[in-house]
Structure formats: structure tokens, C-alpha cells
Tab-separated table of C-alpha atoms in Angstrom:
chain	number	residue	atom	x	y	z
A	1	MET	CA	-25.404	-147.095	-131.840
A	2	THR	CA	-28.655	-148.920	-132.618
A	3	ASP	CA	-30.419	-148.783	-135.994
A	4	SER	CA	-32.736	-146.166	-134.525
A	5	ILE	CA	-31.158	-142.765	-133.864
A	6	ARG	CA	-32.016	-141.912	-130.264
A	7	TRP	CA	-32.758	-138.296	-129.369
A	8	GLY	CA	-32.085	-136.469	-126.142
A	9	ILE	CA	-33.947	-133.199	-125.554
A	10	LEU	CA	-31.941	-130.584	-123.660
A	11	ALA	CA	-34.382	-128.243	-121.840
A	12	THR	CA	-38.166	-128.308	-121.683
A	13	GLY	CA	-39.315	-124.916	-122.975
A	14	GLY	CA	-41.832	-124.063	-125.668
A	15	ILE	CA	-39.669	-124.846	-128.695
A	16	ALA	CA	-38.662	-128.190	-127.148
A	17	HIS	CA	-42.352	-129.078	-126.870
A	18	LEU	CA	-42.967	-128.249	-130.533
A	19	PHE	CA	-39.932	-130.183	-131.778
A	20	THR	CA	-40.540	-133.227	-129.594
A	21	SER	CA	-44.200	-133.347	-130.563
A	22	ASP	CA	-43.199	-133.484	-134.232
A	23	LEU	CA	-40.614	-136.197	-133.527
A	24	VAL	CA	-43.146	-138.371	-131.708
A	25	GLN	CA	-45.893	-137.846	-134.283
A	26	ASN	CA	-43.542	-138.914	-137.061
A	27	GLY	CA	-42.124	-142.029	-135.427
A	28	HIS	CA	-38.696	-140.832	-134.275
A	29	THR	CA	-37.121	-142.259	-131.116
A	30	VAL	CA	-36.989	-139.793	-128.219
A	31	GLN	CA	-34.986	-141.584	-125.547
A	32	ALA	CA	-34.422	-138.976	-122.858
A	33	VAL	CA	-34.966	-135.417	-121.714
A	34	GLY	CA	-32.777	-133.311	-119.466
A	35	SER	CA	-33.961	-130.419	-117.319
A	36	ARG	CA	-32.592	-128.349	-114.476
A	37	SER	CA	-35.676	-129.489	-112.549
A	38	GLN	CA	-36.567	-133.153	-112.064
A	39	ALA	CA	-40.242	-132.204	-111.847
A	40	SER	CA	-40.115	-130.382	-115.172
A	41	GLY	CA	-38.256	-133.265	-116.777
A	42	ASP	CA	-40.718	-135.805	-115.399
A	43	ALA	CA	-43.697	-133.810	-116.684
A	44	PHE	CA	-42.124	-133.461	-120.135
A	45	ALA	CA	-41.301	-137.187	-120.265
A	46	ALA	CA	-44.833	-138.113	-119.237
A	47	GLU	CA	-46.333	-135.821	-121.885
A	48	PHE	CA	-44.386	-137.426	-124.726
A	49	GLY	CA	-43.831	-140.962	-123.447
A	50	ILE	CA	-40.064	-140.507	-123.048
A	51	PRO	CA	-38.347	-143.354	-121.145
A	52	THR	CA	-35.837	-141.300	-119.154
A	53	ALA	CA	-35.987	-137.890	-117.471
A	54	HIS	CA	-32.652	-136.584	-116.212
A	55	PRO	CA	-32.385	-133.929	-113.447
A	56	SER	CA	-29.546	-132.097	-115.223
A	57	TYR	CA	-28.145	-131.387	-118.668
A	58	GLU	CA	-24.913	-133.113	-117.647
A	59	ALA	CA	-26.765	-136.349	-116.897
A	60	LEU	CA	-28.581	-136.157	-120.236
A	61	VAL	CA	-25.468	-135.729	-122.393
A	62	ASN	CA	-23.746	-138.587	-120.568
A	63	ASP	CA	-26.646	-140.993	-121.103
A	64	PRO	CA	-25.209	-143.905	-123.157
A	65	GLU	CA	-28.665	-144.558	-124.640
A	66	VAL	CA	-28.685	-141.162	-126.409
A	67	ASP	CA	-27.025	-140.522	-129.804
A	68	VAL	CA	-27.897	-136.906	-130.598
A	69	ILE	CA	-28.824	-133.915	-128.459
A	70	TYR	CA	-31.335	-131.243	-129.443
A	71	VAL	CA	-30.202	-127.997	-127.771
A	72	SER	CA	-33.281	-125.860	-127.131
A	73	THR	CA	-32.153	-123.390	-124.472
A	74	PRO	CA	-32.155	-119.609	-125.204
A	75	HIS	CA	-29.471	-118.362	-127.619
A	76	PRO	CA	-26.950	-117.131	-124.992
A	77	PHE	CA	-26.632	-120.715	-123.720
A	78	HIS	CA	-26.307	-122.521	-127.060
A	79	ALA	CA	-22.507	-122.503	-127.107
A	80	GLU	CA	-22.217	-123.761	-123.526
A	81	HIS	CA	-24.777	-126.530	-123.932
A	82	ALA	CA	-23.594	-127.591	-127.391
A	83	ALA	CA	-20.062	-127.901	-125.984
A	84	LEU	CA	-21.412	-129.940	-123.079
A	85	ALA	CA	-22.966	-132.415	-125.520
A	86	LEU	CA	-20.030	-132.502	-127.937
A	87	ASN	CA	-17.520	-133.091	-125.149
A	88	ALA	CA	-19.661	-136.032	-124.059
A	89	GLY	CA	-19.405	-137.489	-127.571
A	90	LYS	CA	-22.902	-136.570	-128.728
A	91	HIS	CA	-23.982	-135.139	-132.085
A	92	VAL	CA	-25.915	-131.860	-131.809
A	93	LEU	CA	-28.892	-130.207	-133.463
A	94	ILE	CA	-28.860	-126.643	-132.147
A	95	GLU	CA	-31.914	-124.426	-132.184
A	96	LYS	CA	-31.541	-121.315	-134.312
A	97	PRO	CA	-29.661	-119.084	-134.188
A	98	ILE	CA	-26.787	-121.494	-133.677
A	99	ALA	CA	-25.226	-119.121	-131.133
A	100	LEU	CA	-25.379	-115.573	-129.810
A	101	ASN	CA	-22.646	-114.343	-132.152
A	102	ALA	CA	-20.129	-115.506	-134.750
A	103	ARG	CA	-17.360	-116.052	-132.216
A	104	GLU	CA	-19.461	-118.574	-130.330
A	105	ALA	CA	-20.641	-120.193	-133.574
A	106	ARG	CA	-17.024	-120.629	-134.655
A	107	GLN	CA	-16.182	-122.285	-131.342
A	108	ILE	CA	-19.078	-124.742	-131.663
A	109	VAL	CA	-18.272	-125.712	-135.255
A	110	ASP	CA	-14.551	-126.117	-134.540
A	111	LEU	CA	-15.230	-128.256	-131.467
A	112	ALA	CA	-17.595	-130.511	-133.412
A	113	ALA	CA	-15.011	-130.904	-136.187
A	114	SER	CA	-12.313	-131.820	-133.663
A	115	LYS	CA	-14.593	-134.516	-132.241
A	116	ASN	CA	-15.762	-135.728	-135.680
A	117	LEU	CA	-19.351	-135.114	-134.609
A	118	LEU	CA	-22.329	-133.637	-136.430
A	119	VAL	CA	-23.294	-130.041	-135.747
A	120	LEU	CA	-26.465	-128.828	-137.442
A	121	GLU	CA	-28.369	-125.591	-136.949
A	122	ALA	CA	-32.083	-126.241	-136.535
A	123	MET	CA	-33.204	-123.865	-139.282
A	124	TRP	CA	-36.224	-126.045	-140.003
A	125	THR	CA	-37.359	-123.916	-142.950
A	126	ARG	CA	-34.515	-125.122	-145.176
A	127	PHE	CA	-35.679	-128.726	-144.895
A	128	LEU	CA	-39.380	-128.184	-145.614
A	129	PRO	CA	-40.857	-129.639	-148.839
A	130	HIS	CA	-41.777	-126.286	-150.379
A	131	MET	CA	-38.206	-125.032	-149.910
A	132	VAL	CA	-36.856	-128.214	-151.509
A	133	ARG	CA	-39.005	-127.463	-154.560
A	134	ILE	CA	-37.953	-123.790	-154.614
A	135	ARG	CA	-34.293	-124.815	-154.696
A	136	GLU	CA	-35.070	-127.073	-157.661
A	137	ILE	CA	-36.775	-124.203	-159.513
A	138	LEU	CA	-33.855	-121.854	-158.901
A	139	ALA	CA	-31.337	-124.502	-159.992
A	140	ALA	CA	-33.311	-125.077	-163.204
A	141	GLY	CA	-33.000	-121.377	-164.123
A	142	THR	CA	-36.761	-120.888	-164.394
A	143	LEU	CA	-36.529	-117.296	-163.110
A	144	GLY	CA	-33.529	-116.407	-165.247
A	145	ASP	CA	-30.952	-114.234	-163.528
A	146	VAL	CA	-32.200	-113.927	-159.944
A	147	ARG	CA	-31.940	-110.276	-158.915
A	148	SER	CA	-33.774	-109.702	-155.634
A	149	LEU	CA	-35.382	-111.224	-152.567
A	150	LEU	CA	-37.930	-109.715	-150.200
A	151	ALA	CA	-38.973	-111.376	-146.949
A	152	ASP	CA	-40.515	-110.317	-143.655
A	153	HIS	CA	-41.106	-112.055	-140.347
A	154	THR	CA	-43.415	-110.075	-138.109
A	155	GLN	CA	-45.319	-111.141	-135.003
A	156	ASP	CA	-47.257	-109.260	-132.352
A	157	LEU	CA	-45.538	-110.728	-129.295
A	158	PRO	CA	-45.948	-109.816	-125.602
A	159	ASP	CA	-44.741	-106.419	-124.393
A	160	ASP	CA	-44.109	-107.747	-120.875
A	161	PRO	CA	-40.543	-106.647	-119.963
A	162	GLU	CA	-40.033	-110.009	-118.239
A	163	HIS	CA	-40.867	-111.996	-121.364
A	164	ARG	CA	-37.868	-113.666	-123.019
A	165	ILE	CA	-38.461	-111.863	-126.335
A	166	ASN	CA	-37.827	-108.534	-124.547
A	167	SER	CA	-34.826	-109.635	-122.481
A	168	LEU	CA	-31.347	-108.728	-123.693
A	169	ALA	CA	-29.895	-111.099	-121.100
A	170	LEU	CA	-31.671	-113.964	-122.903
A	171	GLY	CA	-30.777	-112.728	-126.397
A	172	GLY	CA	-34.346	-111.611	-126.995
A	173	GLY	CA	-35.418	-109.231	-129.739
A	174	ALA	CA	-36.705	-109.163	-133.283
A	175	LEU	CA	-33.391	-109.863	-135.014
A	176	LEU	CA	-32.231	-113.144	-133.459
A	177	ASP	CA	-35.707	-114.522	-132.785
A	178	LEU	CA	-37.458	-113.520	-136.009
A	179	GLY	CA	-34.974	-111.856	-138.361
A	180	VAL	CA	-32.799	-114.960	-138.391
A	181	TYR	CA	-35.368	-116.505	-140.764
A	182	PRO	CA	-35.284	-113.973	-143.619
A	183	VAL	CA	-31.540	-113.358	-143.167
A	184	ASN	CA	-30.947	-117.100	-143.429
A	185	PHE	CA	-33.199	-117.234	-146.503
A	186	ALA	CA	-31.218	-114.454	-148.186
A	187	HIS	CA	-28.008	-116.382	-147.488
A	188	ALA	CA	-29.537	-119.526	-148.986
A	189	VAL	CA	-30.325	-117.703	-152.240
A	190	PHE	CA	-27.426	-115.249	-152.632
A	191	GLY	CA	-24.704	-116.190	-150.147
A	192	VAL	CA	-22.675	-113.694	-148.124
A	193	PRO	CA	-23.611	-110.028	-148.698
A	194	GLU	CA	-20.984	-107.551	-149.868
A	195	THR	CA	-22.613	-104.548	-148.181
A	196	ILE	CA	-25.066	-104.389	-145.271
A	197	LEU	CA	-27.423	-101.559	-144.337
A	198	ALA	CA	-29.715	-101.756	-141.334
A	199	SER	CA	-32.049	-99.677	-139.199
A	200	ALA	CA	-33.982	-100.521	-136.046
A	201	SER	CA	-36.302	-99.325	-133.301
A	202	PHE	CA	-36.095	-100.545	-129.720
A	203	LYS	CA	-38.235	-101.361	-126.718
A	204	THR	CA	-37.728	-99.831	-123.289
A	205	THR	CA	-35.784	-102.942	-122.228
A	206	GLY	CA	-33.216	-102.246	-124.948
A	207	ALA	CA	-34.344	-105.214	-127.039
A	208	ASP	CA	-34.870	-104.554	-130.727
A	209	ALA	CA	-38.534	-104.288	-131.726
A	210	GLN	CA	-38.153	-103.713	-135.480
A	211	VAL	CA	-35.175	-104.348	-137.761
A	212	ALA	CA	-34.954	-103.600	-141.483
A	213	THR	CA	-31.994	-104.672	-143.593
A	214	ILE	CA	-30.747	-104.199	-147.144
A	215	PHE	CA	-28.072	-106.594	-148.389
A	216	ARG	CA	-26.187	-106.032	-151.651
A	217	TYR	CA	-24.157	-108.799	-153.274
A	218	THR	CA	-21.151	-108.874	-155.572
A	219	GLY	CA	-23.320	-109.563	-158.626
A	220	GLY	CA	-25.529	-106.553	-157.894
A	221	GLN	CA	-28.385	-108.553	-156.367
A	222	ILE	CA	-30.305	-107.030	-153.450
A	223	ALA	CA	-32.170	-108.674	-150.579
A	224	THR	CA	-34.422	-106.753	-148.207
A	225	THR	CA	-35.676	-108.144	-144.899
A	226	PHE	CA	-37.951	-106.785	-142.200
A	227	SER	CA	-38.562	-108.258	-138.773
A	228	ALA	CA	-40.727	-107.036	-135.922
A	229	SER	CA	-41.855	-108.393	-132.573
A	230	ASP	CA	-44.535	-105.727	-131.971
A	231	THR	CA	-46.647	-105.885	-135.147
A	232	LEU	CA	-48.202	-108.646	-137.237
A	233	GLY	CA	-47.483	-108.185	-140.928
A	234	PRO	CA	-47.888	-110.374	-144.031
A	235	THR	CA	-44.930	-112.701	-143.297
A	236	SER	CA	-44.573	-113.500	-146.977
A	237	ALA	CA	-41.585	-113.667	-149.307
A	238	SER	CA	-40.707	-113.264	-152.977
A	239	ILE	CA	-37.709	-114.161	-155.126
A	240	VAL	CA	-37.507	-112.090	-158.302
A	241	GLY	CA	-35.563	-112.883	-161.438
A	242	ALA	CA	-35.175	-111.410	-164.912
A	243	GLU	CA	-37.710	-113.870	-166.355
A	244	GLY	CA	-40.117	-114.423	-163.480
A	245	ARG	CA	-40.675	-114.612	-159.759
A	246	ILE	CA	-41.718	-116.896	-156.912
A	247	ASP	CA	-44.333	-115.568	-154.483
A	248	ILE	CA	-44.384	-117.608	-151.267
A	249	ASP	CA	-47.574	-117.530	-149.236
A	250	ALA	CA	-47.824	-116.722	-145.555
A	251	VAL	CA	-46.345	-118.048	-143.414
A	252	TRP	CA	-43.438	-118.389	-145.842
A	253	TYR	CA	-40.966	-120.001	-143.402
A	254	ALA	CA	-43.462	-122.706	-142.334
A	255	PRO	CA	-45.118	-125.346	-144.555
A	256	THR	CA	-47.032	-123.382	-147.182
A	257	GLY	CA	-47.632	-122.967	-150.876
A	258	PHE	CA	-46.230	-120.709	-153.570
A	259	ARG	CA	-46.676	-119.623	-157.184
A	260	VAL	CA	-44.157	-119.244	-159.979
A	261	LEU	CA	-45.072	-116.477	-162.417
A	262	ASP	CA	-43.459	-115.217	-165.600
A	263	ASN	CA	-42.992	-111.533	-166.414
A	264	VAL	CA	-46.498	-111.111	-167.836
A	265	GLY	CA	-48.141	-112.677	-164.796
A	266	THR	CA	-48.813	-116.127	-166.222
A	267	VAL	CA	-48.754	-118.737	-163.468
A	268	LEU	CA	-46.185	-121.368	-164.445
A	269	GLU	CA	-46.537	-123.495	-161.323
A	270	THR	CA	-48.699	-123.588	-158.223
A	271	TYR	CA	-47.266	-125.501	-155.292
A	272	VAL	CA	-49.705	-126.736	-152.647
A	273	SER	CA	-48.374	-127.458	-149.173
A	274	THR	CA	-47.733	-131.122	-148.422
A	275	GLU	CA	-49.817	-132.825	-145.720
A	276	PHE	CA	-47.978	-134.507	-142.831
A	277	PRO	CA	-48.389	-134.900	-139.057
A	278	GLY	CA	-47.244	-131.940	-136.981
A	279	ARG	CA	-45.781	-128.637	-138.102
A	280	GLY	CA	-42.766	-129.906	-140.086
A	281	MET	CA	-39.906	-129.742	-137.597
A	282	HIS	CA	-39.230	-133.454	-138.075
A	283	PHE	CA	-37.679	-132.753	-141.479
A	284	GLU	CA	-34.579	-131.280	-139.806
A	285	ALA	CA	-34.450	-134.385	-137.606
A	286	LEU	CA	-34.586	-136.588	-140.712
A	287	GLU	CA	-31.622	-134.657	-142.117
A	288	ALA	CA	-29.646	-135.032	-138.885
A	289	GLU	CA	-30.355	-138.754	-138.716
A	290	ALA	CA	-29.369	-139.304	-142.362
A	291	LEU	CA	-26.099	-137.447	-141.798
A	292	ILE	CA	-25.294	-139.435	-138.657
A	293	ARG	CA	-25.939	-142.718	-140.449
A	294	ALA	CA	-23.715	-141.592	-143.334
A	295	GLY	CA	-20.926	-140.559	-140.977
A	296	LYS	CA	-21.105	-136.921	-142.096
A	297	VAL	CA	-20.468	-133.997	-139.757
A	298	SER	CA	-22.093	-131.214	-141.804
A	299	SER	CA	-25.164	-130.815	-144.003
A	300	ASP	CA	-25.169	-129.736	-147.645
A	301	ILE	CA	-28.543	-128.069	-147.063
A	302	MET	CA	-27.537	-126.139	-143.906
A	303	PRO	CA	-23.725	-126.346	-143.770
A	304	ALA	CA	-22.038	-125.638	-140.463
A	305	GLU	CA	-19.736	-123.094	-142.103
A	306	GLU	CA	-22.750	-121.254	-143.496
A	307	SER	CA	-24.226	-121.075	-140.007
A	308	VAL	CA	-21.036	-119.277	-138.939
A	309	ALA	CA	-21.255	-116.943	-141.947
A	310	ILE	CA	-24.868	-116.088	-141.127
A	311	MET	CA	-23.865	-115.207	-137.573
A	312	HIS	CA	-21.224	-112.857	-139.030
A	313	THR	CA	-23.997	-111.176	-141.028
A	314	LEU	CA	-26.208	-110.899	-137.937
A	315	ASP	CA	-23.259	-109.478	-135.996
A	316	ALA	CA	-22.779	-106.877	-138.732
A	317	VAL	CA	-26.466	-105.938	-138.593
A	318	ARG	CA	-26.213	-105.546	-134.815
A	319	ALA	CA	-23.135	-103.340	-135.189
A	320	ARG	CA	-25.053	-101.048	-137.517
A	321	ILE	CA	-28.079	-100.712	-135.245
A	322	GLY	CA	-26.034	-100.494	-132.029
A	323	LEU	CA	-27.250	-103.701	-130.415
A	324	ARG	CA	-25.029	-105.531	-127.914
A	325	TYR	CA	-25.852	-108.276	-125.455
A	326	PRO	CA	-24.657	-108.432	-121.846
A	327	GLY	CA	-21.193	-109.946	-121.557
A	328	GLU	CA	-20.133	-109.164	-125.129
């Protein structure tokens, strides 16, 4: 492996464009792209100045000039394509959610461990500067005993039945596309919930349109999340403790600012979003590259085992709202 970690981009959809744009803008090495269509791969490579465009995912993962694969296909294909890369000896950064369900997540993590390769879920929010600072504030005990978390992720997305967000066959719906953010955030603050309540409404395709959850933890803490693909809400978040709270501005899961307030409303700290090229997805790439250089196969910030635990929580939410995907 050269000093530069060389990325391979598996698939050429919208999220792959966003991630690759951030990599290029921030000086990372994108060596190759793989697509099911040579024309699509060639167009993607031309757009971002990528040296090699492969006509298949198999050719990409077997490229000796690539060190790590970014898996950007829809959720139902994450396990298959992560395994393809791992079996070819490549580290993997897998777009969130890491898989369609906990069973698949377990398979991915176990395979990576058996190969001594990195597996990292691309939950970019955890690596953003404002979240780094929030973790520092929580660790310092500024809020006192942290008791609750509230977070929503709501977008007014297309109603077209053919759109991926409305397709059960592609894992579409509010929970795995949008709800994964606040559920992951709740895990980051409180860990695995002891009890899970959930309610949902659905589109005519069977995909979930709105999902509300209440998680209770062993220490009595409560986290509430709301996700919707048919309405645009505040998309803000708060962490509340006995001695104060953190109010995170919209859009809370992307680079943004926040305020720390005490119980009488005095502002203790105002955090202003950091300026950098792109939208901030390169921070997860920096983490992956640092781990690869250090010979580590899991992140302390987004541990592989926690990715599995989060999928168990999402599975439990789906069980409560009666949501199953084809083939399960």
C-alpha cells in the first residue's frame, strides 16, 4: 500500500457523487470507480478526474491499485457488496445503514474480522466537528446527569411510487433512510435502549412515511425520535441534562452550530459551524484512512459492534410497526 490511501467507489448514484465530491475537494486519492455500466462509470470518472473506470463491481474490488472500497449501493445490497470487497482483501466504508437488518450487519462485521480488515459504517454525522465538540461537553459533565434526547429528521421527498425512497424492494422508507440518523444519535448518547415503543404511517407502496419512536434506558433516560419522508420539519435536536441542555441547530446531522444553556437559560457556549470545502463527508474518510494506517479494524467513534447493535434497534422498531422487506 502506498502512503496515500486509494479509494474505490462502488456504484455511481447520488450519494456516491456527494461523497466523491467531498473526497476530491479535500485532497483524498480516488483511484477507481466501479459501475454495472461502463458508460456510467466513464461519466463518473470524467466528472471527478478518476484514473480508472471499471465495468463491474467485481473488477473494482480486484483492482490492485485500490485500498478501500466505499459501498454506496441501496441498503439491500450492502451485505453482498461489502462481502465482495472484503473477500477481495479490501477495507470497506459502507453507506448507512450498514445493512438491511442486524443479521446482515453481523455477517459483514464477522467477515471483516476474519479477514483482519476495516469495516466502518458511513454515519458521517459522528465525525463532524460539531459532534466532536458535543462529545467533549458531555464527557466534561457540563449538563450534569443527561436525562433525555429529542431529534427529528424530516424531508419532503418525492411521492413517485417508482422513487427509491418509496420502494420496499430497495429498502426505501423513512426509517432506514432518515430515521437511522436520530436512532444512531440516541445510541451515541445513551447506548442500547431497554424498551422500545414505535408508531408509523405508510405510503401506498407499503414504505413507511412517518416513524416515531420512544426509547427508555436502564438509567431511566428517554430518547424520542421522529422521521418522515413526506413532510419538512425543523430537523433539530436537543440533549437535556439535570443542569443544562444542548440545542443543535438545523440541520443537526450536517455541519451546523449549537448552544449550551444552563437551567435558567444562560448561554454557556455558542458553537459556530466550521468552514471547510464540501459538505463534510470527508471526515468519515479521514477516520477510515487513519484506522487503516494504524492497522485497526474498527473505529472508537463508530464501532463496528455498535453498528450491529443499532441494526438490532432498527429491527425492533420495524417489528413494532409491522415493516418487513421482501426476502426477509
